[in-house]
CSV table of C-alpha atoms in Angstrom, one decimal:
chain,number,residue,atom,x,y,z
A,1,UNK,CA,-9.6,-1.2,17.7
A,2,UNK,CA,-9.2,0.7,14.4
A,3,UNK,CA,-5.7,0.3,13.1
A,4,UNK,CA,-5.2,3.7,11.4
A,5,UNK,CA,-2.3,5.8,10.3
A,6,UNK,CA,-1.0,8.1,7.5
A,7,UNK,CA,2.0,8.7,5.4
A,8,UNK,CA,4.9,10.2,7.4
A,9,UNK,CA,8.3,11.6,6.3
A,10,UNK,CA,11.1,9.2,7.0
A,11,UNK,CA,13.8,12.0,6.9
A,12,UNK,CA,14.4,11.8,10.7
A,13,UNK,CA,14.3,8.1,11.0
A,14,UNK,CA,12.0,5.4,12.4
A,15,UNK,CA,11.9,6.5,16.0
A,16,UNK,CA,10.8,10.0,15.0
A,17,UNK,CA,8.1,8.6,12.8
A,18,UNK,CA,6.9,6.4,15.7
A,19,UNK,CA,6.7,9.4,18.0
A,20,UNK,CA,4.9,11.5,15.4
A,21,UNK,CA,2.4,8.7,14.9
A,22,UNK,CA,1.6,8.7,18.6
A,23,UNK,CA,1.3,12.5,18.7
A,24,UNK,CA,-1.4,12.6,15.9
A,25,UNK,CA,-3.4,9.7,17.4
A,26,UNK,CA,-2.2,7.0,14.9
A,27,UNK,CA,-1.2,3.5,15.8
A,28,UNK,CA,0.5,2.6,12.5
A,29,UNK,CA,2.0,4.6,9.6
A,30,UNK,CA,3.4,4.4,6.0
A,31,UNK,CA,6.6,5.9,4.7
A,32,UNK,CA,8.8,5.9,1.7
A,33,UNK,CA,11.9,3.8,1.9
A,34,UNK,CA,13.9,6.4,0.0
A,35,UNK,CA,13.5,9.4,-2.2
A,36,UNK,CA,10.1,8.7,-3.9
A,37,UNK,CA,11.1,10.4,-7.1
A,38,UNK,CA,14.6,9.0,-7.2
A,39,UNK,CA,16.6,6.3,-5.6
A,40,UNK,CA,18.8,7.9,-3.0
A,41,UNK,CA,18.7,6.3,0.4
A,42,UNK,CA,19.9,7.3,3.9
A,43,UNK,CA,22.6,5.1,5.5
A,44,UNK,CA,21.3,2.2,7.5
A,45,UNK,CA,20.9,3.3,11.2
A,46,UNK,CA,20.5,0.1,13.2
A,47,UNK,CA,20.4,1.9,16.5
A,48,UNK,CA,17.5,4.0,15.4
A,49,UNK,CA,15.7,0.8,14.2
A,50,UNK,CA,16.3,-0.9,17.5
A,51,UNK,CA,15.0,2.2,19.4
A,52,UNK,CA,11.9,2.3,17.1
A,53,UNK,CA,11.1,-1.4,17.6
A,54,UNK,CA,11.2,-0.9,21.4
A,55,UNK,CA,9.1,2.2,21.2
A,56,UNK,CA,6.6,0.6,18.9
A,57,UNK,CA,6.2,-2.4,21.2
A,58,UNK,CA,5.5,0.0,24.1
A,59,UNK,CA,2.9,2.0,22.2
A,60,UNK,CA,1.2,-0.7,20.1
A,61,UNK,CA,2.3,0.6,16.8
A,62,UNK,CA,2.2,-1.5,13.7
A,63,UNK,CA,2.2,-3.1,11.3
A,64,UNK,CA,4.0,-0.3,9.4
A,65,UNK,CA,3.9,-0.1,5.6
A,66,UNK,CA,7.0,0.8,3.6
A,67,UNK,CA,6.4,2.2,0.2
A,68,UNK,CA,8.8,1.7,-2.7
A,69,UNK,CA,9.7,4.9,-4.7
A,70,UNK,CA,7.6,5.8,-7.7
A,71,UNK,CA,10.6,5.6,-10.0
A,72,UNK,CA,10.6,1.8,-9.9
A,73,UNK,CA,9.1,0.0,-12.9
A,74,UNK,CA,9.4,-3.8,-12.7
A,75,UNK,CA,8.1,-4.2,-16.2
A,76,UNK,CA,9.9,-1.4,-18.0
A,77,UNK,CA,10.9,-2.0,-21.6
A,78,UNK,CA,14.5,-0.9,-20.8
A,79,UNK,CA,16.5,-3.7,-19.1
A,80,UNK,CA,18.5,-1.1,-17.2
A,81,UNK,CA,15.4,0.3,-15.5
A,82,UNK,CA,14.3,-3.2,-14.6
A,83,UNK,CA,17.7,-3.9,-13.0
A,84,UNK,CA,17.4,-0.6,-11.1
A,85,UNK,CA,14.0,-1.8,-9.7
A,86,UNK,CA,15.5,-5.1,-8.7
A,87,UNK,CA,18.5,-3.6,-6.9
A,88,UNK,CA,16.3,-1.1,-5.0
A,89,UNK,CA,13.8,-3.6,-3.9
A,90,UNK,CA,16.4,-6.2,-2.8
A,91,UNK,CA,18.1,-3.5,-0.7
A,92,UNK,CA,14.8,-2.3,0.7
A,93,UNK,CA,13.8,-5.8,1.8
A,94,UNK,CA,17.2,-6.3,3.4
A,95,UNK,CA,16.8,-3.1,5.4
A,96,UNK,CA,13.2,-4.0,6.4
A,97,UNK,CA,14.4,-7.3,7.9
A,98,UNK,CA,15.3,-5.3,11.0
A,99,UNK,CA,11.7,-4.2,11.5
A,100,UNK,CA,9.5,-7.2,12.5
A,101,UNK,CA,6.1,-7.3,10.9
A,102,UNK,CA,6.8,-4.5,8.4
A,103,UNK,CA,5.2,-4.8,4.9
A,104,UNK,CA,6.5,-3.5,1.6
A,105,UNK,CA,4.2,-2.0,-1.0
A,106,UNK,CA,5.0,-1.2,-4.6
A,107,UNK,CA,3.2,-0.1,-7.8
A,108,UNK,CA,3.4,-3.1,-10.2
A,109,UNK,CA,4.6,-1.0,-13.1
A,110,UNK,CA,3.8,0.3,-16.6
A,111,UNK,CA,4.2,-1.9,-19.6
A,112,UNK,CA,5.0,1.1,-21.9
A,113,UNK,CA,3.3,-0.3,-25.0
A,114,UNK,CA,4.6,-3.8,-24.6
A,115,UNK,CA,1.1,-5.0,-23.6
A,116,UNK,CA,-0.3,-6.1,-20.3
A,117,UNK,CA,0.6,-9.7,-20.8
A,118,UNK,CA,4.2,-8.8,-21.3
A,119,UNK,CA,4.1,-6.5,-18.3
A,120,UNK,CA,2.6,-9.2,-16.1
A,121,UNK,CA,5.3,-11.7,-17.1
A,122,UNK,CA,8.1,-9.2,-16.4
A,123,UNK,CA,6.7,-8.3,-13.0
A,124,UNK,CA,6.4,-11.9,-12.0
A,125,UNK,CA,9.9,-12.6,-13.2
A,126,UNK,CA,11.1,-9.6,-11.2
A,127,UNK,CA,9.4,-10.9,-8.0
A,128,UNK,CA,10.8,-14.4,-8.6
A,129,UNK,CA,14.3,-12.8,-8.6
A,130,UNK,CA,14.0,-10.9,-5.3
A,131,UNK,CA,11.8,-13.0,-3.0
A,132,UNK,CA,13.6,-15.3,-0.6
A,133,UNK,CA,12.2,-18.3,1.4
A,134,UNK,CA,13.5,-16.9,4.7
A,135,UNK,CA,12.3,-13.3,4.4
A,136,UNK,CA,9.9,-12.0,7.0
A,137,UNK,CA,8.6,-8.9,5.1
A,138,UNK,CA,5.4,-9.4,3.1
A,139,UNK,CA,5.5,-7.7,-0.3
A,140,UNK,CA,2.3,-6.0,-1.4
A,141,UNK,CA,1.1,-5.4,-5.0
A,142,UNK,CA,-1.0,-2.2,-5.0
A,143,UNK,CA,-4.3,-1.9,-6.9
A,144,UNK,CA,-3.9,0.8,-9.6
A,145,UNK,CA,-6.3,3.3,-11.2
A,146,UNK,CA,-5.5,2.2,-14.8
A,147,UNK,CA,-4.0,5.4,-16.1
A,148,UNK,CA,-1.7,5.1,-19.1
A,149,UNK,CA,-0.2,1.6,-19.4
A,150,UNK,CA,-0.4,0.8,-15.7
A,151,UNK,CA,-0.5,-2.9,-14.9
A,152,UNK,CA,-2.7,-3.9,-11.9
A,153,UNK,CA,-6.0,-2.0,-12.5
A,154,UNK,CA,-8.0,-5.3,-12.5
A,155,UNK,CA,-8.0,-8.0,-9.9
A,156,UNK,CA,-7.4,-10.4,-12.8
A,157,UNK,CA,-4.1,-8.8,-13.6
A,158,UNK,CA,-2.9,-8.9,-10.0
A,159,UNK,CA,-4.0,-12.6,-9.8
A,160,UNK,CA,-2.0,-13.3,-13.0
A,161,UNK,CA,1.1,-11.9,-11.5
A,162,UNK,CA,0.7,-13.8,-8.2
A,163,UNK,CA,0.0,-17.1,-10.1
A,164,UNK,CA,3.4,-16.8,-11.8
A,165,UNK,CA,5.3,-16.2,-8.6
A,166,UNK,CA,7.0,-19.2,-7.0
A,167,UNK,CA,7.2,-17.9,-3.4
A,168,UNK,CA,3.7,-16.5,-3.4
A,169,UNK,CA,3.3,-17.0,0.4
A,170,UNK,CA,5.4,-13.8,0.7
A,171,UNK,CA,2.9,-11.8,-1.5
A,172,UNK,CA,-0.2,-9.8,-0.6
A,173,UNK,CA,-2.3,-6.9,-2.0
A,174,UNK,CA,-2.8,-3.4,-0.8
A,175,UNK,CA,-6.2,-2.0,-1.9
A,176,UNK,CA,-6.2,1.7,-2.6
A,177,UNK,CA,-9.8,3.1,-2.4
A,178,UNK,CA,-9.2,6.0,-4.8
A,179,UNK,CA,-7.5,3.7,-7.3
A,180,UNK,CA,-10.1,1.0,-7.4
A,181,UNK,CA,-12.9,3.6,-7.5
A,182,UNK,CA,-11.2,5.4,-10.4
A,183,UNK,CA,-10.5,2.0,-11.9
A,184,UNK,CA,-14.2,1.1,-12.2
A,185,UNK,CA,-14.8,-0.9,-9.0
A,186,UNK,CA,-17.8,0.7,-7.4
A,187,UNK,CA,-17.0,0.6,-3.7
A,188,UNK,CA,-19.6,3.3,-3.0
A,189,UNK,CA,-22.7,1.5,-4.1
A,190,UNK,CA,-21.5,-2.1,-4.4
A,191,UNK,CA,-18.8,-2.7,-1.8
A,192,UNK,CA,-20.0,-6.3,-1.0
A,193,UNK,CA,-19.9,-7.2,-4.7
A,194,UNK,CA,-16.4,-5.8,-5.2
A,195,UNK,CA,-15.1,-7.7,-2.2
A,196,UNK,CA,-16.8,-10.9,-3.4
A,197,UNK,CA,-15.1,-10.4,-6.8
A,198,UNK,CA,-11.7,-9.9,-5.1
A,199,UNK,CA,-12.2,-13.0,-3.0
A,200,UNK,CA,-13.2,-15.1,-6.1
A,201,UNK,CA,-10.2,-13.9,-8.2
A,202,UNK,CA,-7.4,-13.2,-5.7
A,203,UNK,CA,-8.6,-14.4,-2.3
A,204,UNK,CA,-9.3,-12.1,0.6
A,205,UNK,CA,-6.6,-13.8,2.6
A,206,UNK,CA,-4.1,-11.9,0.4
A,207,UNK,CA,-5.6,-8.5,1.3
A,208,UNK,CA,-3.2,-7.2,3.9
A,209,UNK,CA,-3.6,-3.4,3.8
A,210,UNK,CA,-5.9,-0.5,2.7
A,211,UNK,CA,-4.8,2.9,1.3
A,212,UNK,CA,-7.8,4.9,2.6
A,213,UNK,CA,-8.4,7.9,0.3
A,214,UNK,CA,-11.2,9.8,-1.2
A,215,UNK,CA,-11.1,10.7,-5.0
A,216,UNK,CA,-11.1,14.0,-6.7
A,217,UNK,CA,-12.5,12.4,-9.9
A,218,UNK,CA,-15.7,10.6,-10.8
A,219,UNK,CA,-16.2,6.8,-10.9
A,220,UNK,CA,-14.2,5.1,-13.6
A,221,UNK,CA,-12.1,8.1,-14.5
A,222,UNK,CA,-8.7,6.3,-14.3
A,223,UNK,CA,-7.2,9.6,-13.0
A,224,UNK,CA,-5.6,8.6,-9.6
A,225,UNK,CA,-6.0,11.9,-7.8
A,226,UNK,CA,-6.5,11.5,-4.1
A,227,UNK,CA,-8.8,13.8,-2.0
A,228,UNK,CA,-9.3,14.4,1.7
A,229,UNK,CA,-11.7,12.0,3.4
A,230,UNK,CA,-15.3,13.1,2.9
A,231,UNK,CA,-14.4,15.8,0.4
A,232,UNK,CA,-14.4,13.7,-2.8
A,233,UNK,CA,-16.6,11.5,-4.9
A,234,UNK,CA,-16.3,8.5,-2.6
A,235,UNK,CA,-17.7,10.4,0.4
A,236,UNK,CA,-17.7,9.9,4.1
A,237,UNK,CA,-20.6,7.5,4.2
A,238,UNK,CA,-18.8,5.0,1.9
A,239,UNK,CA,-15.6,5.4,3.9
A,240,UNK,CA,-17.6,4.6,7.1
A,241,UNK,CA,-18.9,1.4,5.5
A,242,UNK,CA,-15.4,0.5,4.4
A,243,UNK,CA,-13.7,0.8,7.8
A,244,UNK,CA,-16.5,-1.1,9.5
A,245,UNK,CA,-17.0,-3.8,6.9
A,246,UNK,CA,-16.6,-7.2,8.6
A,247,UNK,CA,-14.1,-8.3,5.9
A,248,UNK,CA,-12.0,-5.2,6.2
A,249,UNK,CA,-12.3,-3.7,9.7
A,250,UNK,CA,-9.4,-5.7,11.2
A,251,UNK,CA,-6.9,-4.6,8.4
A,252,UNK,CA,-4.6,-1.6,8.8
A,253,UNK,CA,-5.7,1.6,7.1
A,254,UNK,CA,-3.1,4.1,5.7
A,255,UNK,CA,-4.2,7.6,4.7
A,256,UNK,CA,-2.6,9.1,1.6
A,257,UNK,CA,-4.8,12.2,1.5
A,258,UNK,CA,-3.5,15.6,0.5
A,259,UNK,CA,-2.8,16.8,4.1
A,260,UNK,CA,-0.2,18.0,6.5
A,261,UNK,CA,0.1,16.6,10.0
A,262,UNK,CA,-2.8,18.6,11.5
A,263,UNK,CA,-5.1,17.5,8.7
A,264,UNK,CA,-4.1,13.8,9.2
A,265,UNK,CA,-4.7,14.1,13.0
A,266,UNK,CA,-8.2,15.5,12.3
A,267,UNK,CA,-9.0,12.6,9.8
A,268,UNK,CA,-7.7,10.0,12.2
A,269,UNK,CA,-9.9,11.4,15.0
A,270,UNK,CA,-12.9,11.5,12.6
A,271,UNK,CA,-12.4,7.9,11.5
A,272,UNK,CA,-12.1,6.7,15.1
A,273,UNK,CA,-15.5,8.4,15.8
A,274,UNK,CA,-17.1,6.5,12.9
A,275,UNK,CA,-15.5,3.1,13.8
A,276,UNK,CA,-17.9,0.8,15.6
A,277,UNK,CA,-16.3,-1.1,18.5
A,278,UNK,CA,-18.0,-4.4,19.2
């Protein structure tokens, strides 16, 4: 069965997201833990979480993917910004402990002229400060497109971060199809080779989720502008190969395409048609 969902608004809580997912034909979903352009967070609602966990079990939803706000920068030059990122992620992981099987995705950060090596060291230090031996939530580093001073465009950079983390058993990777294509990994013409490279450098066992997006820009553009499935430079044929690839097909896929709910429902239905059941 294709495990497919999209990005949903968390404004009305977990149970509402679960019900919306079912309504649009999804069996998983992604959401922001708090204001994506800030840091404000709603009060913890344990009753809503308990109701969602029960609903998800009844409807086969999961694993869900929580996304950290864009404002976090674990390798910022400013110590205050790094402390902000630490506090937000610690609180998010505490809150996610009430949702069994949830994963937590974040953009590694931007080194802001410090250099990628300094950025890698700061991100690893950040993760060493927040990961706990007894945590149940897997933290995912997202592959980036390489715009500006982003860290995490190459598999080597992600590997360098993971290698420096002590509790690396709590770490995984979320591969964003738009990002890697814009970042010079040709998943359209050389998907097998890209996955072989990922396996050699990071290890496919660390690949836990896919952000499934088309791209508005050409290969290697480093632009990071998502497009609707089949309407961009990646194209529907390549997306079909991705969701059916034997090394990817069992992973959860999360759409981040420029859509409202009806558009997401249409994409989910389309992808289910192209998914080959064995």
